[in-house]
CSV table of C-alpha atoms in Angstrom, one decimal:
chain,number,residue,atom,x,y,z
R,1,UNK,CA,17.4,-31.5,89.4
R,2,UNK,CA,13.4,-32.2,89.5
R,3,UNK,CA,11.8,-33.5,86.1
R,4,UNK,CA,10.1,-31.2,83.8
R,5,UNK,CA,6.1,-31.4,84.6
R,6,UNK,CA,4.1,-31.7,82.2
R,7,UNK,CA,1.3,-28.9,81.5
R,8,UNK,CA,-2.1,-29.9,81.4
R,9,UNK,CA,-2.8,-28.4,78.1
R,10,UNK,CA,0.6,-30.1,76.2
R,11,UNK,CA,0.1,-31.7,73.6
R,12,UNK,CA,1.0,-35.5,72.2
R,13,UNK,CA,1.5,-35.8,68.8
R,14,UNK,CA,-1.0,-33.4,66.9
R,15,UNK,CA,-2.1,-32.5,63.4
R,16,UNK,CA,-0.6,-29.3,62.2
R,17,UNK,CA,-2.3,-28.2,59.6
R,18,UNK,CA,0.0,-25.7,57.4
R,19,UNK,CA,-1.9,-23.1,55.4
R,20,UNK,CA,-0.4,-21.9,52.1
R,21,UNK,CA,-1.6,-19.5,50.5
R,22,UNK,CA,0.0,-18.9,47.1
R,23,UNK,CA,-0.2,-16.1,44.4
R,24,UNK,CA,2.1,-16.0,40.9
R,25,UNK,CA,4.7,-18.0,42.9
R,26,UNK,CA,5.7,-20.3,39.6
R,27,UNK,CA,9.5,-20.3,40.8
R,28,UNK,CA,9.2,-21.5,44.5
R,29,UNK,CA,5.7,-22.9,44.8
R,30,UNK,CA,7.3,-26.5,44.2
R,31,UNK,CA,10.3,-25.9,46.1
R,32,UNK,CA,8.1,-24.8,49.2
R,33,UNK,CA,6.2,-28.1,49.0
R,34,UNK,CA,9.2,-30.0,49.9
R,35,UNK,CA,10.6,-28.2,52.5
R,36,UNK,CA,7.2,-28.4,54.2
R,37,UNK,CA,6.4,-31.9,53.1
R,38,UNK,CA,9.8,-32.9,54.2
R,39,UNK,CA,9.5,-31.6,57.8
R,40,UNK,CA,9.3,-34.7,60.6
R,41,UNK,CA,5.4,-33.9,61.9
R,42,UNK,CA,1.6,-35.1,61.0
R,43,UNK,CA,0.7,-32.8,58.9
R,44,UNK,CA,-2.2,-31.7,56.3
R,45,UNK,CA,-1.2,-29.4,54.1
R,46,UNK,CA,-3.6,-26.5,52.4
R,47,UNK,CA,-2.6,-24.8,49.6
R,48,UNK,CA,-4.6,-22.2,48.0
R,49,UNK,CA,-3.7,-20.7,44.5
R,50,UNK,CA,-5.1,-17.0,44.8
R,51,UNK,CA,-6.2,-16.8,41.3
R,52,UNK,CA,-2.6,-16.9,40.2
R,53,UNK,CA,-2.0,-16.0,36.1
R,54,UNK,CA,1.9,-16.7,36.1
R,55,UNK,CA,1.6,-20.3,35.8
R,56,UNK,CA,1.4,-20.9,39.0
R,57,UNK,CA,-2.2,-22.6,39.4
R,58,UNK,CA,-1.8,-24.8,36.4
R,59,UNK,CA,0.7,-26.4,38.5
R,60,UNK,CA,-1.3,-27.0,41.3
R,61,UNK,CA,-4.3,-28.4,39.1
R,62,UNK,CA,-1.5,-30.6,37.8
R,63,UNK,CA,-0.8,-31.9,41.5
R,64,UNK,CA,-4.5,-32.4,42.1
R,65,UNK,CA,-5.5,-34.2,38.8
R,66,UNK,CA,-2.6,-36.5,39.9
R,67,UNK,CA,-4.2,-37.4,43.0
R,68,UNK,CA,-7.3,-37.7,41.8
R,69,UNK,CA,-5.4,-40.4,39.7
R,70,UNK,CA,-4.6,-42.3,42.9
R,71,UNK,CA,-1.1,-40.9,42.2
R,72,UNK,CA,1.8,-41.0,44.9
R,73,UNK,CA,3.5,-38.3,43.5
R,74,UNK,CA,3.5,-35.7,40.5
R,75,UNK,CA,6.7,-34.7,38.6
R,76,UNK,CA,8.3,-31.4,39.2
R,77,UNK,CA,8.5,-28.9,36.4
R,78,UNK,CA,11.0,-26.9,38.0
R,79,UNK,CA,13.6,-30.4,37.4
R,80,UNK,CA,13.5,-30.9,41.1
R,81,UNK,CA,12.3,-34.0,42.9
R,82,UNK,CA,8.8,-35.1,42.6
R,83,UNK,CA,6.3,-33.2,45.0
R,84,UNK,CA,4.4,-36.4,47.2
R,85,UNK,CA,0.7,-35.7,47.1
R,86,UNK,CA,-0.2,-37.6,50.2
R,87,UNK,CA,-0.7,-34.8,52.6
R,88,UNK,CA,-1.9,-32.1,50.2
R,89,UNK,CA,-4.8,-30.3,49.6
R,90,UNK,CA,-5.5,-28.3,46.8
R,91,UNK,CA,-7.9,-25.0,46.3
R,92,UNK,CA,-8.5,-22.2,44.1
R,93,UNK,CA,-10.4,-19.0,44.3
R,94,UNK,CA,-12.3,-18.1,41.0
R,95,UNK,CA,-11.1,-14.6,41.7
R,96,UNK,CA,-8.1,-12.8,42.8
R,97,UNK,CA,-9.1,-11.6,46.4
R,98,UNK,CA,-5.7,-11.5,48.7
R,99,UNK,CA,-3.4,-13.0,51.3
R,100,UNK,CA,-6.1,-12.9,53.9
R,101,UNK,CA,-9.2,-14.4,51.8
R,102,UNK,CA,-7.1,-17.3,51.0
R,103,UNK,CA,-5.8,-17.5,54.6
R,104,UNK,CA,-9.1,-17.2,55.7
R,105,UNK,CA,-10.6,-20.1,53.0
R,106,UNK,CA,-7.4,-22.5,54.8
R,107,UNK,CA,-8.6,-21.9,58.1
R,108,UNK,CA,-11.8,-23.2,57.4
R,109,UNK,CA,-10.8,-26.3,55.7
R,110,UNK,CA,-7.9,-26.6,58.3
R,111,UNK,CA,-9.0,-30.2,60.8
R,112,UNK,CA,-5.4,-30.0,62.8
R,113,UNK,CA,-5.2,-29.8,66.2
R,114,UNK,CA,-2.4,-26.7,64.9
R,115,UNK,CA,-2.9,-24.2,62.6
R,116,UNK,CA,0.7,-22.8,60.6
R,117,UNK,CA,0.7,-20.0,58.1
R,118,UNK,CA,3.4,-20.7,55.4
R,119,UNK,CA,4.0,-18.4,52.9
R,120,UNK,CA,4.8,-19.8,48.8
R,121,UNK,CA,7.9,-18.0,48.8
R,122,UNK,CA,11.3,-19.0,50.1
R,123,UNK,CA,11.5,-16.2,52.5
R,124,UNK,CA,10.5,-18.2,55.4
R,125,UNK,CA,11.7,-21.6,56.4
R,126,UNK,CA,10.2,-24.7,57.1
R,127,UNK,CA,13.0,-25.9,59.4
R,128,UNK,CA,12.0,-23.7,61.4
R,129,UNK,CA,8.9,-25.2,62.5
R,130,UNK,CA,10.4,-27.1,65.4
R,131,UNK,CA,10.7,-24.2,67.3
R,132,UNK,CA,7.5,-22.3,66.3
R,133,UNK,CA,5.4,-25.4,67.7
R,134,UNK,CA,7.6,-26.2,70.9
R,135,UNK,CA,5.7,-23.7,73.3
R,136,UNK,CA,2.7,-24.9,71.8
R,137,UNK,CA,3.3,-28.5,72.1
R,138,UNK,CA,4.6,-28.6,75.8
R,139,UNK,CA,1.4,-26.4,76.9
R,140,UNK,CA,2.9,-22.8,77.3
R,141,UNK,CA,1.3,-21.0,74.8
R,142,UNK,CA,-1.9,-20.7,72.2
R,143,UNK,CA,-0.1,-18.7,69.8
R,144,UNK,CA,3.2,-18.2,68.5
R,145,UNK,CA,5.1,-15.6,66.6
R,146,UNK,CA,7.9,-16.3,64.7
R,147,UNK,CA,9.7,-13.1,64.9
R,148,UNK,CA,12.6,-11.9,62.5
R,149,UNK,CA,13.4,-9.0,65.1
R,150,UNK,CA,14.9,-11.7,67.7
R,151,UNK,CA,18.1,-12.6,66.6
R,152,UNK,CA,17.6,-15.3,64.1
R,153,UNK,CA,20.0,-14.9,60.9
R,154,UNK,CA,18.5,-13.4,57.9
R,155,UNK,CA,19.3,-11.8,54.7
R,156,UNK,CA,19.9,-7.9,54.8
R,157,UNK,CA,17.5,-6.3,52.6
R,158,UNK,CA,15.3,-2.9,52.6
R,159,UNK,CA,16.2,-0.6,55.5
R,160,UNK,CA,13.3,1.6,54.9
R,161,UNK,CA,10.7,-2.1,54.8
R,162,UNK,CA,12.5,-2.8,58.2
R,163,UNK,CA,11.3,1.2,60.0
R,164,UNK,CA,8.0,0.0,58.7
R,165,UNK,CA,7.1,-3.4,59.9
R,166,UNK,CA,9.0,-1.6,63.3
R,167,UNK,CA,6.4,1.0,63.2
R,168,UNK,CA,3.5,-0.8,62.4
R,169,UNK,CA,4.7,-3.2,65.3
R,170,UNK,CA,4.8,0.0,67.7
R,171,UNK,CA,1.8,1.1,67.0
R,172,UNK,CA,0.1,-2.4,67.3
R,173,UNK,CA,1.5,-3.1,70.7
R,174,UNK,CA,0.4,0.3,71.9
R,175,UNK,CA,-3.2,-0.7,70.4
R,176,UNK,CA,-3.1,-4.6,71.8
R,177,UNK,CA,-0.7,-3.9,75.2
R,178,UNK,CA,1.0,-6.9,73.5
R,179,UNK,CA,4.8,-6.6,73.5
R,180,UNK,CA,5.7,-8.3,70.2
R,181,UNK,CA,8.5,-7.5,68.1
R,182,UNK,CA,7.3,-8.8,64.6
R,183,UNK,CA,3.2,-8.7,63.9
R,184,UNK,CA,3.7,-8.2,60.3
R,185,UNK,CA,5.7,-11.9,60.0
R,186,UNK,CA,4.0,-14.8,57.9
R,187,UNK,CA,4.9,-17.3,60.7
R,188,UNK,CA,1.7,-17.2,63.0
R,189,UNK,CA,0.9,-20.6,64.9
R,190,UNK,CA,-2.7,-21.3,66.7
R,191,UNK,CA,-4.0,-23.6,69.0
R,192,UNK,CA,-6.6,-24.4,66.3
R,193,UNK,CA,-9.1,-23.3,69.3
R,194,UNK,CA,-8.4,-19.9,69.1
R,195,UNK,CA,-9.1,-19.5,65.6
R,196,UNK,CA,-12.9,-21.0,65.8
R,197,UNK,CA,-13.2,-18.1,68.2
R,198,UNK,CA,-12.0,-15.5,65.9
R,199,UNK,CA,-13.8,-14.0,62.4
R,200,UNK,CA,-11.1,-13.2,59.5
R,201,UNK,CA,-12.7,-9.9,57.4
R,202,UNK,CA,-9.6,-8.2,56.0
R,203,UNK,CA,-8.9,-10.1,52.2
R,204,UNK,CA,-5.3,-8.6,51.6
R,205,UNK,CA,-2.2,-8.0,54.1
R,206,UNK,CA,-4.8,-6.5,56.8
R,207,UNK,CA,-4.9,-10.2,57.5
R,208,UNK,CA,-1.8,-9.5,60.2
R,209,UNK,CA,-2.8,-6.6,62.2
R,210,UNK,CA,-6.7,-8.0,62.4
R,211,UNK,CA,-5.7,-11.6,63.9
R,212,UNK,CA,-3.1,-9.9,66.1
R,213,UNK,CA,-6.0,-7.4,67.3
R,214,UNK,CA,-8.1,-10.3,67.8
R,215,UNK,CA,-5.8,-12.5,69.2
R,216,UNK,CA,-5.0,-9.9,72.1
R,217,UNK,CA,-8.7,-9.3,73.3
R,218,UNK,CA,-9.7,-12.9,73.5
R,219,UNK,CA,-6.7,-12.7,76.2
R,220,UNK,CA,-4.8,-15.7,74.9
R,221,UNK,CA,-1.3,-16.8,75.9
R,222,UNK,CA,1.0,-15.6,73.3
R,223,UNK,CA,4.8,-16.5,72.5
R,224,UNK,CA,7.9,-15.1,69.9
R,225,UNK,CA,10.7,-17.4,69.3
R,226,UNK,CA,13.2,-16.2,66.8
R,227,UNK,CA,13.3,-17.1,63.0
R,228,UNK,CA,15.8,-17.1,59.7
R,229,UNK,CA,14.5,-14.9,57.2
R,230,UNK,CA,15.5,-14.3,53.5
R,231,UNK,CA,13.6,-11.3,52.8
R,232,UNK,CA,13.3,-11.3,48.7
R,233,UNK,CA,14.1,-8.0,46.4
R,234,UNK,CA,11.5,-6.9,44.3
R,235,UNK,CA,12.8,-8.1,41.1
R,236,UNK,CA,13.0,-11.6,42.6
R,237,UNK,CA,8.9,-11.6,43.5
R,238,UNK,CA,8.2,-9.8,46.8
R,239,UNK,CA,4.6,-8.2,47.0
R,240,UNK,CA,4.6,-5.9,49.2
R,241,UNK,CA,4.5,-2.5,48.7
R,242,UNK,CA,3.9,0.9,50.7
R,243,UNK,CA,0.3,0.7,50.1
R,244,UNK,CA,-0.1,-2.3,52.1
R,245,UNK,CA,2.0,-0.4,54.8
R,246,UNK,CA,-1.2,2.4,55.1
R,247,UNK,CA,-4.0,-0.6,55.0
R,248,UNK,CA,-2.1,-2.0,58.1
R,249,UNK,CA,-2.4,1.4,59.8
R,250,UNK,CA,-5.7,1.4,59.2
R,251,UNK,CA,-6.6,-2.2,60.3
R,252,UNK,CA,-4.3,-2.0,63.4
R,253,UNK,CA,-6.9,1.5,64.1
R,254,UNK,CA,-10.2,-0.4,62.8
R,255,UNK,CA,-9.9,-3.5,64.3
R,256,UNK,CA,-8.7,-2.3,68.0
R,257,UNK,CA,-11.3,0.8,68.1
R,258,UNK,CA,-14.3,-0.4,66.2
R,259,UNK,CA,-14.5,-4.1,65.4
């Protein structure tokens, strides 16, 4: 059997640069930092507290004093291991503005050669990461979709949030001619050169359907691999509500017709 070739555009060893952006995530904020800090890349890792009031940014400004201490590591308030500070990078937004203004404030300070959008909660996993970069890495694609429509175990949750995200997908691949199965999923990976070609202008969950939109004019290669997911109930934090739904059905309109 021949050997693999490899593709001009692979990639040896890169930055990924993880964007996190966070909002009243005092339970898992900690626990997130680990799973991402523990994964086996280079990495630089963004967090940005959306103007949290749950606690939430007080433990982030606890992390940063630390480094700015010269500290290794800072002492978990959640009785967990201690968070290392090495690879972190803290910032805050005087003012409450959405998933896709912090997003947007990560990307600029992001100096990878990847860009990875990890959400604070638990419902997406770190491990996951090998796959997500893979098509990346050995020069297939620019992007890549983590998609929780592909196969990939995951917790059974809200039927009527899964005819949604389904929907909103539909309409999106009729807007884009895109065939993914997932656009509203946190895990979206970039060749970091297709973000410096792209402007982010939606602040809350229009974040998805704009870069998507974007993402499928400037004609780039795209991939889906398949991802766990463990969707969270309301009562245990999740976010999202129906009203986000009708913003993404106007941003999958806005940003296809008129932007």
């Amino acid at each position: 059997m021949a050997a693999a070739r490899r593709r001009p555009s692979a990639l040896d060893d890169p930055v990924v640069s993880i964007v996190i952006p966070a909002f009243n995530e005092k339970n898992t904020i900690e626990e997130i930092l680990r799973r991402v800090l523990e994964t086996p890349i280079r990495k630089q890792v963004l967090v940005v507290d959306d103007r949290s009031t749950d606690g939430t940014r007080q433990i982030l400004q606890a992390m940063k004093e630390r480094q700015a201490e010269g500290a290794g590591s800072a002492a978990a308030s959640d009785g967990g291991d201690c968070i290392p500070l090495a690879d972190l990078q803290f910032f805050f937004q005087e003012k409450n503005q959405g998933k896709g203004a912090a997003v947007r404030r990560g990307f600029a300070q992001a100096t990878g050669d990847i860009v990875l959008v990890q959400d604070a909660d638990l419902e997406y996993d770190p491990r996951d990461y090998e796959k997500l970069l893979e098509p990346i890495l050995d020069g297939r694609a620019d992007v890549v979709y983590g998609s929780r429509f592909l196969g990939g175990p995951q917790r059974v949750n809200y039927f009527w949030h899964y005819v949604a995200n389904k929907f909103l997908t539909l309409l999106s691949d009729i807007m884009t001619n895109l065939k993914i199965t997932d656009m509203e999923t946190c895990y979206k990976v970039f060749r970091r050169e297709v973000l410096a070609k792209i402007q982010i202008k939606s602040d809350r969950f229009g974040f998805e359907p704009e870069i998507t939109a974007k993402i499928a004019k400037g004609k780039w290669r795209v991939y889906e691999v398949p991802i766990t997911y463990a969707g969270r109930t309301y009562e245990e934090g999740k976010k999202i509500t129906w009203k986000d739904g009708v913003q993404a059905l106007w941003c999958i309109l806005r940003f296809r017709l008129m932007d």
